[in-house]
Amino acid sequence: MPKHPVIAIDGPAGSGKSTAARLLARKLGYTHVDTGALYRTVTWLAIERGVDLADEQALAAVVPAIQVRFEPSADGQRVFSGSRDVSREIRTPELTRQVRFAAASPLVRKALVPVQRDFAERGPCVMEGRDIGTVIFPDAQVKFYLDAPLRVRAERRWKELTAAGKTVTLEEVEREEAARDESDLRRSTAPLRRADDAIVVDTGRFDVDGMVEHLAGLAAGRLGGGRR
Ligand code: DC
């Protein structure tokens, strides 16, 4: 049982989870824990150390060293590994392709369980990922499963990428998103799956402010009516 309230947000890549989690956390004064950043930091540090990503034992051995900390910032949030700001390094397209080794590894996933649970020992959090409501906090007070049609998700990602100066077509982004969905849904270890008691929200139906209001209202209903 988490010591502090946990709002679990799961869903596929590009479902709007990160934006929703960040703004909801800010509105409620909770910590935003982006668990994808943990898998990304494991991958980044392994590459830094010359670890073969396909060597599962060696990859999992990196986990205790990641020491991830999140700091809110004007443009989202910054991710630190120890004292090093890795926010940019962990989001390159190349690293995004390589993160599947960590995500598909049972050893890495197991080693990251206590790391994720620890965040809720320190204070209330909005934790986003793929298995938060199912594996990490099956008894979270509030669980959301965010989703949107593939085309909507691809368009969002495409806008982010082009705004960041990348030259890429919408079709390319859509293909990459579909491939990531496929590997997240089909992998044998902790495939993306909705918790039975999660509230499903189609984020394609809302603008950002509307979505945060909607989630905050639903969360207040659950948190208010139950244990805190
Ligand atoms: O959300 P993201 O794109 O930053 O996630 C990076 C990768 O980590 C992605 O392949 C899915 C995986 N992941 C996971 O398997 N479980 C989580 N709780 C969070 C992310």
mmCIF file of C-alpha atoms and ligand atoms in Angstrom:
data_model
loop_
_atom_site.group_PDB
_atom_site.id
_atom_site.type_symbol
_atom_site.label_atom_id
_atom_site.label_comp_id
_atom_site.label_asym_id
_atom_site.label_seq_id
_atom_site.Cartn_x
_atom_site.Cartn_y
_atom_site.Cartn_z
ATOM 1 C CA MET A 1 0.000 0.000 0.000
ATOM 2 C CA PRO A 2 1.564 3.330 -0.985
ATOM 3 C CA LYS A 3 2.257 5.602 1.993
ATOM 4 C CA HIS A 4 1.031 8.689 0.106
ATOM 5 C CA PRO A 5 -1.690 9.039 -2.531
ATOM 6 C CA VAL A 6 -0.686 7.754 -5.957
ATOM 7 C CA ILE A 7 -2.416 8.666 -9.189
ATOM 8 C CA ALA A 8 -1.337 6.076 -11.753
ATOM 9 C CA ILE A 9 -1.455 7.093 -15.405
ATOM 10 C CA ASP A 10 -0.806 4.402 -17.999
ATOM 11 C CA GLY A 11 -1.240 4.328 -21.741
ATOM 12 C CA PRO A 12 0.584 4.028 -25.050
ATOM 13 C CA ALA A 13 3.244 6.353 -26.460
ATOM 14 C CA GLY A 14 1.818 9.706 -27.532
ATOM 15 C CA SER A 15 -1.451 9.285 -25.648
ATOM 16 C CA GLY A 16 -0.868 12.630 -23.942
ATOM 17 C CA LYS A 17 0.146 10.948 -20.672
ATOM 18 C CA SER A 18 3.209 13.074 -20.029
ATOM 19 C CA THR A 19 1.475 16.397 -20.511
ATOM 20 C CA ALA A 20 -1.526 15.248 -18.496
ATOM 21 C CA ALA A 21 0.656 13.861 -15.703
ATOM 22 C CA ARG A 22 2.801 16.978 -15.517
ATOM 23 C CA LEU A 23 -0.122 19.418 -15.420
ATOM 24 C CA LEU A 24 -2.216 17.301 -13.080
ATOM 25 C CA ALA A 25 0.746 16.987 -10.691
ATOM 26 C CA ARG A 26 1.283 20.724 -10.809
ATOM 27 C CA LYS A 27 -2.399 21.432 -10.143
ATOM 28 C CA LEU A 28 -2.510 19.080 -7.153
ATOM 29 C CA GLY A 29 0.969 19.871 -5.799
ATOM 30 C CA TYR A 30 2.056 16.257 -6.320
ATOM 31 C CA THR A 31 5.397 15.058 -7.684
ATOM 32 C CA HIS A 32 5.334 14.030 -11.322
ATOM 33 C CA VAL A 33 7.192 10.742 -11.740
ATOM 34 C CA ASP A 34 7.872 9.885 -15.381
ATOM 35 C CA THR A 35 8.836 6.216 -15.217
ATOM 36 C CA GLY A 36 9.736 6.089 -18.923
ATOM 37 C CA ALA A 37 12.626 8.388 -17.963
ATOM 38 C CA LEU A 38 13.907 5.635 -15.663
ATOM 39 C CA TYR A 39 14.076 3.091 -18.517
ATOM 40 C CA ARG A 40 15.672 5.763 -20.667
ATOM 41 C CA THR A 41 18.265 6.664 -18.029
ATOM 42 C CA VAL A 42 19.191 2.999 -17.533
ATOM 43 C CA THR A 43 19.768 2.811 -21.291
ATOM 44 C CA TRP A 44 21.744 6.061 -21.397
ATOM 45 C CA LEU A 45 24.009 5.094 -18.490
ATOM 46 C CA ALA A 46 24.567 1.610 -19.898
ATOM 47 C CA ILE A 47 25.715 3.133 -23.198
ATOM 48 C CA GLU A 48 27.949 5.604 -21.314
ATOM 49 C CA ARG A 49 29.549 2.678 -19.542
ATOM 50 C CA GLY A 50 29.968 0.611 -22.666
ATOM 51 C CA VAL A 51 27.509 -2.054 -21.501
ATOM 52 C CA ASP A 52 26.096 -4.335 -24.210
ATOM 53 C CA LEU A 53 22.337 -3.582 -24.096
ATOM 54 C CA ALA A 54 21.548 -7.172 -25.042
ATOM 55 C CA ASP A 55 23.403 -8.433 -21.950
ATOM 56 C CA GLU A 56 20.498 -8.444 -19.530
ATOM 57 C CA GLN A 57 22.513 -9.100 -16.366
ATOM 58 C CA ALA A 58 24.893 -6.259 -17.143
ATOM 59 C CA LEU A 59 22.013 -3.928 -18.039
ATOM 60 C CA ALA A 60 20.155 -4.656 -14.786
ATOM 61 C CA ALA A 61 23.389 -4.087 -12.839
ATOM 62 C CA VAL A 62 23.268 -0.449 -13.991
ATOM 63 C CA VAL A 63 19.922 0.231 -12.262
ATOM 64 C CA PRO A 64 21.269 1.031 -8.744
ATOM 65 C CA ALA A 65 23.555 3.656 -10.271
ATOM 66 C CA ILE A 66 20.909 5.705 -12.132
ATOM 67 C CA GLN A 67 19.906 7.814 -9.067
ATOM 68 C CA VAL A 68 17.150 9.668 -10.913
ATOM 69 C CA ARG A 69 15.711 12.905 -9.615
ATOM 70 C CA PHE A 70 13.020 15.069 -11.266
ATOM 71 C CA GLU A 71 12.976 18.847 -11.121
ATOM 72 C CA PRO A 72 10.067 20.903 -12.419
ATOM 73 C CA SER A 73 11.079 23.491 -15.018
ATOM 74 C CA ALA A 74 9.389 25.996 -17.316
ATOM 75 C CA ASP A 75 9.559 23.650 -20.322
ATOM 76 C CA GLY A 76 8.338 20.510 -18.590
ATOM 77 C CA GLN A 77 10.665 18.887 -16.163
ATOM 78 C CA ARG A 78 14.354 18.158 -16.010
ATOM 79 C CA VAL A 79 15.705 14.706 -15.330
ATOM 80 C CA PHE A 80 18.937 14.273 -13.376
ATOM 81 C CA SER A 81 21.029 11.160 -12.983
ATOM 82 C CA GLY A 82 23.088 11.960 -9.913
ATOM 83 C CA SER A 83 24.207 15.538 -10.513
ATOM 84 C CA ARG A 84 24.088 15.266 -14.311
ATOM 85 C CA ASP A 85 21.195 16.743 -16.256
ATOM 86 C CA VAL A 86 20.311 14.023 -18.793
ATOM 87 C CA SER A 87 16.996 15.518 -19.986
ATOM 88 C CA ARG A 88 18.177 15.954 -23.544
ATOM 89 C CA GLU A 89 20.327 12.828 -23.846
ATOM 90 C CA ILE A 90 17.541 10.464 -22.839
ATOM 91 C CA ARG A 91 15.125 11.735 -25.508
ATOM 92 C CA THR A 92 17.177 11.470 -28.686
ATOM 93 C CA PRO A 93 15.553 9.358 -31.435
ATOM 94 C CA GLU A 94 18.477 6.937 -31.246
ATOM 95 C CA LEU A 95 18.063 6.356 -27.525
ATOM 96 C CA THR A 96 14.292 6.034 -28.028
ATOM 97 C CA ARG A 97 14.968 3.127 -30.378
ATOM 98 C CA GLN A 98 17.394 1.499 -27.942
ATOM 99 C CA VAL A 99 15.200 1.736 -24.831
ATOM 100 C CA ARG A 100 13.332 -1.425 -25.829
ATOM 101 C CA PHE A 101 16.142 -3.573 -24.381
ATOM 102 C CA ALA A 102 15.569 -2.184 -20.885
ATOM 103 C CA ALA A 103 11.775 -2.186 -21.267
ATOM 104 C CA ALA A 104 11.681 -5.824 -22.386
ATOM 105 C CA SER A 105 14.071 -7.105 -19.718
ATOM 106 C CA PRO A 106 12.449 -8.857 -16.735
ATOM 107 C CA LEU A 107 15.608 -8.225 -14.679
ATOM 108 C CA VAL A 108 15.620 -4.508 -15.372
ATOM 109 C CA ARG A 109 11.876 -4.227 -14.706
ATOM 110 C CA LYS A 110 12.269 -6.093 -11.410
ATOM 111 C CA ALA A 111 15.170 -3.877 -10.322
ATOM 112 C CA LEU A 112 13.111 -0.767 -11.124
ATOM 113 C CA VAL A 113 10.110 -1.795 -8.989
ATOM 114 C CA PRO A 114 11.542 -0.561 -5.646
ATOM 115 C CA VAL A 115 12.925 2.544 -7.338
ATOM 116 C CA GLN A 116 9.406 3.455 -8.497
ATOM 117 C CA ARG A 117 7.748 2.546 -5.191
ATOM 118 C CA ASP A 118 10.251 4.677 -3.296
ATOM 119 C CA PHE A 119 8.926 7.836 -4.925
ATOM 120 C CA ALA A 120 5.557 7.284 -3.221
ATOM 121 C CA GLU A 121 7.285 6.880 0.136
ATOM 122 C CA ARG A 122 8.469 10.446 -0.108
ATOM 123 C CA GLY A 123 5.207 12.167 -0.997
ATOM 124 C CA PRO A 124 2.039 12.101 -3.113
ATOM 125 C CA CYS A 125 2.715 11.553 -6.780
ATOM 126 C CA VAL A 126 1.272 11.322 -10.225
ATOM 127 C CA MET A 127 3.178 8.414 -11.728
ATOM 128 C CA GLU A 128 2.999 7.753 -15.449
ATOM 129 C CA GLY A 129 4.146 4.707 -17.362
ATOM 130 C CA ARG A 130 2.883 1.460 -18.831
ATOM 131 C CA ASP A 131 2.416 -0.794 -15.788
ATOM 132 C CA ILE A 132 1.866 1.587 -12.883
ATOM 133 C CA GLY A 133 -1.759 0.635 -12.189
ATOM 134 C CA THR A 134 -1.158 -3.067 -12.876
ATOM 135 C CA VAL A 135 2.281 -3.926 -11.442
ATOM 136 C CA ILE A 136 3.883 -1.051 -9.527
ATOM 137 C CA PHE A 137 0.834 0.201 -7.619
ATOM 138 C CA PRO A 138 -2.041 -2.238 -8.143
ATOM 139 C CA ASP A 139 -3.741 -0.551 -5.161
ATOM 140 C CA ALA A 140 -3.198 3.048 -6.281
ATOM 141 C CA GLN A 141 -6.034 5.298 -5.118
ATOM 142 C CA VAL A 142 -6.671 6.559 -8.651
ATOM 143 C CA LYS A 143 -5.858 4.868 -11.968
ATOM 144 C CA PHE A 144 -6.205 6.366 -15.404
ATOM 145 C CA TYR A 145 -5.634 4.697 -18.739
ATOM 146 C CA LEU A 146 -5.125 7.361 -21.384
ATOM 147 C CA ASP A 147 -5.478 6.582 -25.036
ATOM 148 C CA ALA A 148 -6.146 8.276 -28.360
ATOM 149 C CA PRO A 149 -6.396 7.059 -31.962
ATOM 150 C CA LEU A 150 -3.014 6.326 -33.593
ATOM 151 C CA ARG A 151 -3.380 9.224 -36.041
ATOM 152 C CA VAL A 152 -4.043 11.726 -33.243
ATOM 153 C CA ARG A 153 -1.042 10.449 -31.269
ATOM 154 C CA ALA A 154 1.219 10.552 -34.330
ATOM 155 C CA GLU A 155 0.125 14.116 -35.108
ATOM 156 C CA ARG A 156 0.987 15.224 -31.587
ATOM 157 C CA ARG A 157 4.437 13.663 -31.736
ATOM 158 C CA TRP A 158 5.015 15.067 -35.216
ATOM 159 C CA LYS A 159 4.195 18.592 -33.987
ATOM 160 C CA GLU A 160 6.621 18.182 -31.076
ATOM 161 C CA LEU A 161 9.378 16.936 -33.351
ATOM 162 C CA THR A 162 8.949 19.601 -36.026
ATOM 163 C CA ALA A 163 8.722 22.318 -33.338
ATOM 164 C CA ALA A 164 12.081 21.016 -32.100
ATOM 165 C CA GLY A 165 13.502 21.493 -35.610
ATOM 166 C CA LYS A 166 13.424 17.839 -36.766
ATOM 167 C CA THR A 167 12.627 17.074 -40.403
ATOM 168 C CA VAL A 168 10.274 14.131 -40.448
ATOM 169 C CA THR A 169 7.004 13.278 -42.172
ATOM 170 C CA LEU A 170 3.769 12.513 -40.368
ATOM 171 C CA GLU A 171 3.717 9.091 -42.039
ATOM 172 C CA GLU A 172 7.172 8.274 -40.650
ATOM 173 C CA VAL A 173 6.105 9.283 -37.169
ATOM 174 C CA GLU A 174 2.928 7.237 -37.490
ATOM 175 C CA ARG A 175 4.925 4.164 -38.523
ATOM 176 C CA GLU A 176 7.297 4.603 -35.552
ATOM 177 C CA GLU A 177 4.400 5.032 -33.135
ATOM 178 C CA ALA A 178 2.712 1.911 -34.509
ATOM 179 C CA ALA A 179 5.970 -0.048 -34.112
ATOM 180 C CA ARG A 180 6.335 1.119 -30.510
ATOM 181 C CA ASP A 181 2.707 0.196 -29.766
ATOM 182 C CA GLU A 182 3.356 -3.206 -31.206
ATOM 183 C CA SER A 183 6.433 -3.833 -29.062
ATOM 184 C CA ASP A 184 4.805 -2.399 -25.905
ATOM 185 C CA LEU A 185 1.637 -4.467 -26.365
ATOM 186 C CA ARG A 186 3.178 -7.699 -27.601
ATOM 187 C CA ARG A 187 6.274 -8.102 -25.475
ATOM 188 C CA SER A 188 6.170 -11.077 -23.141
ATOM 189 C CA THR A 189 7.317 -9.134 -20.060
ATOM 190 C CA ALA A 190 4.793 -6.661 -18.626
ATOM 191 C CA PRO A 191 2.977 -5.846 -21.859
ATOM 192 C CA LEU A 192 0.974 -2.641 -21.834
ATOM 193 C CA ARG A 193 -2.440 -3.506 -20.479
ATOM 194 C CA ARG A 194 -5.192 -1.565 -18.794
ATOM 195 C CA ALA A 195 -5.918 -2.283 -15.115
ATOM 196 C CA ASP A 196 -9.493 -3.538 -14.681
ATOM 197 C CA ASP A 197 -10.248 -0.677 -12.306
ATOM 198 C CA ALA A 198 -8.605 2.062 -14.398
ATOM 199 C CA ILE A 199 -10.703 4.912 -15.758
ATOM 200 C CA VAL A 200 -10.246 5.021 -19.532
ATOM 201 C CA VAL A 201 -9.929 8.501 -21.019
ATOM 202 C CA ASP A 202 -9.774 9.225 -24.758
ATOM 203 C CA THR A 203 -7.499 12.257 -24.799
ATOM 204 C CA GLY A 204 -8.389 12.965 -28.428
ATOM 205 C CA ARG A 205 -11.703 14.406 -27.131
ATOM 206 C CA PHE A 206 -10.117 17.175 -25.072
ATOM 207 C CA ASP A 207 -7.799 20.113 -25.369
ATOM 208 C CA VAL A 208 -5.028 20.139 -22.768
ATOM 209 C CA ASP A 209 -6.803 22.310 -20.201
ATOM 210 C CA GLY A 210 -10.020 20.370 -20.617
ATOM 211 C CA MET A 211 -8.231 17.090 -20.115
ATOM 212 C CA VAL A 212 -6.508 18.218 -16.921
ATOM 213 C CA GLU A 213 -9.805 19.542 -15.524
ATOM 214 C CA HIS A 214 -11.489 16.263 -16.393
ATOM 215 C CA LEU A 215 -8.772 14.153 -14.733
ATOM 216 C CA ALA A 216 -8.598 16.418 -11.669
ATOM 217 C CA GLY A 217 -12.368 16.127 -11.231
ATOM 218 C CA LEU A 218 -12.292 12.338 -11.478
ATOM 219 C CA ALA A 219 -9.278 12.139 -9.139
ATOM 220 C CA ALA A 220 -10.951 14.375 -6.550
ATOM 221 C CA GLY A 221 -13.974 12.062 -6.615
ATOM 222 C CA ARG A 222 -11.839 9.029 -5.877
ATOM 223 C CA LEU A 223 -9.443 10.646 -3.398
ATOM 224 C CA GLY A 224 -12.216 12.463 -1.549
ATOM 225 C CA GLY A 225 -14.333 9.384 -1.149
ATOM 226 C CA GLY A 226 -11.577 7.086 0.092
ATOM 227 C CA ARG A 227 -8.446 6.797 2.131
ATOM 228 C CA ARG A 228 -5.773 9.445 1.697
HETATM 229 O O1 DC B 1 7.081 6.810 -22.053
HETATM 230 P P1 DC B 1 8.430 6.692 -22.730
HETATM 231 O O2 DC B 1 8.376 6.758 -24.231
HETATM 232 O O3 DC B 1 9.426 7.669 -22.181
HETATM 233 O O4 DC B 1 8.957 5.241 -22.337
HETATM 234 C C1 DC B 1 10.200 4.763 -22.767
HETATM 235 C C2 DC B 1 10.141 3.250 -22.941
HETATM 236 O O5 DC B 1 10.016 2.598 -21.682
HETATM 237 C C3 DC B 1 8.995 2.743 -23.808
HETATM 238 O O6 DC B 1 9.497 1.749 -24.700
HETATM 239 C C4 DC B 1 8.048 2.083 -22.866
HETATM 240 C C5 DC B 1 8.900 1.727 -21.684
HETATM 241 N N1 DC B 1 8.227 1.844 -20.396
HETATM 242 C C6 DC B 1 7.797 0.706 -19.789
HETATM 243 O O7 DC B 1 7.958 -0.384 -20.347
HETATM 244 N N2 DC B 1 7.188 0.772 -18.579
HETATM 245 C C7 DC B 1 7.008 1.954 -17.963
HETATM 246 N N3 DC B 1 6.415 2.005 -16.761
HETATM 247 C C8 DC B 1 7.434 3.147 -18.593
HETATM 248 C C9 DC B 1 8.029 3.058 -19.829
#
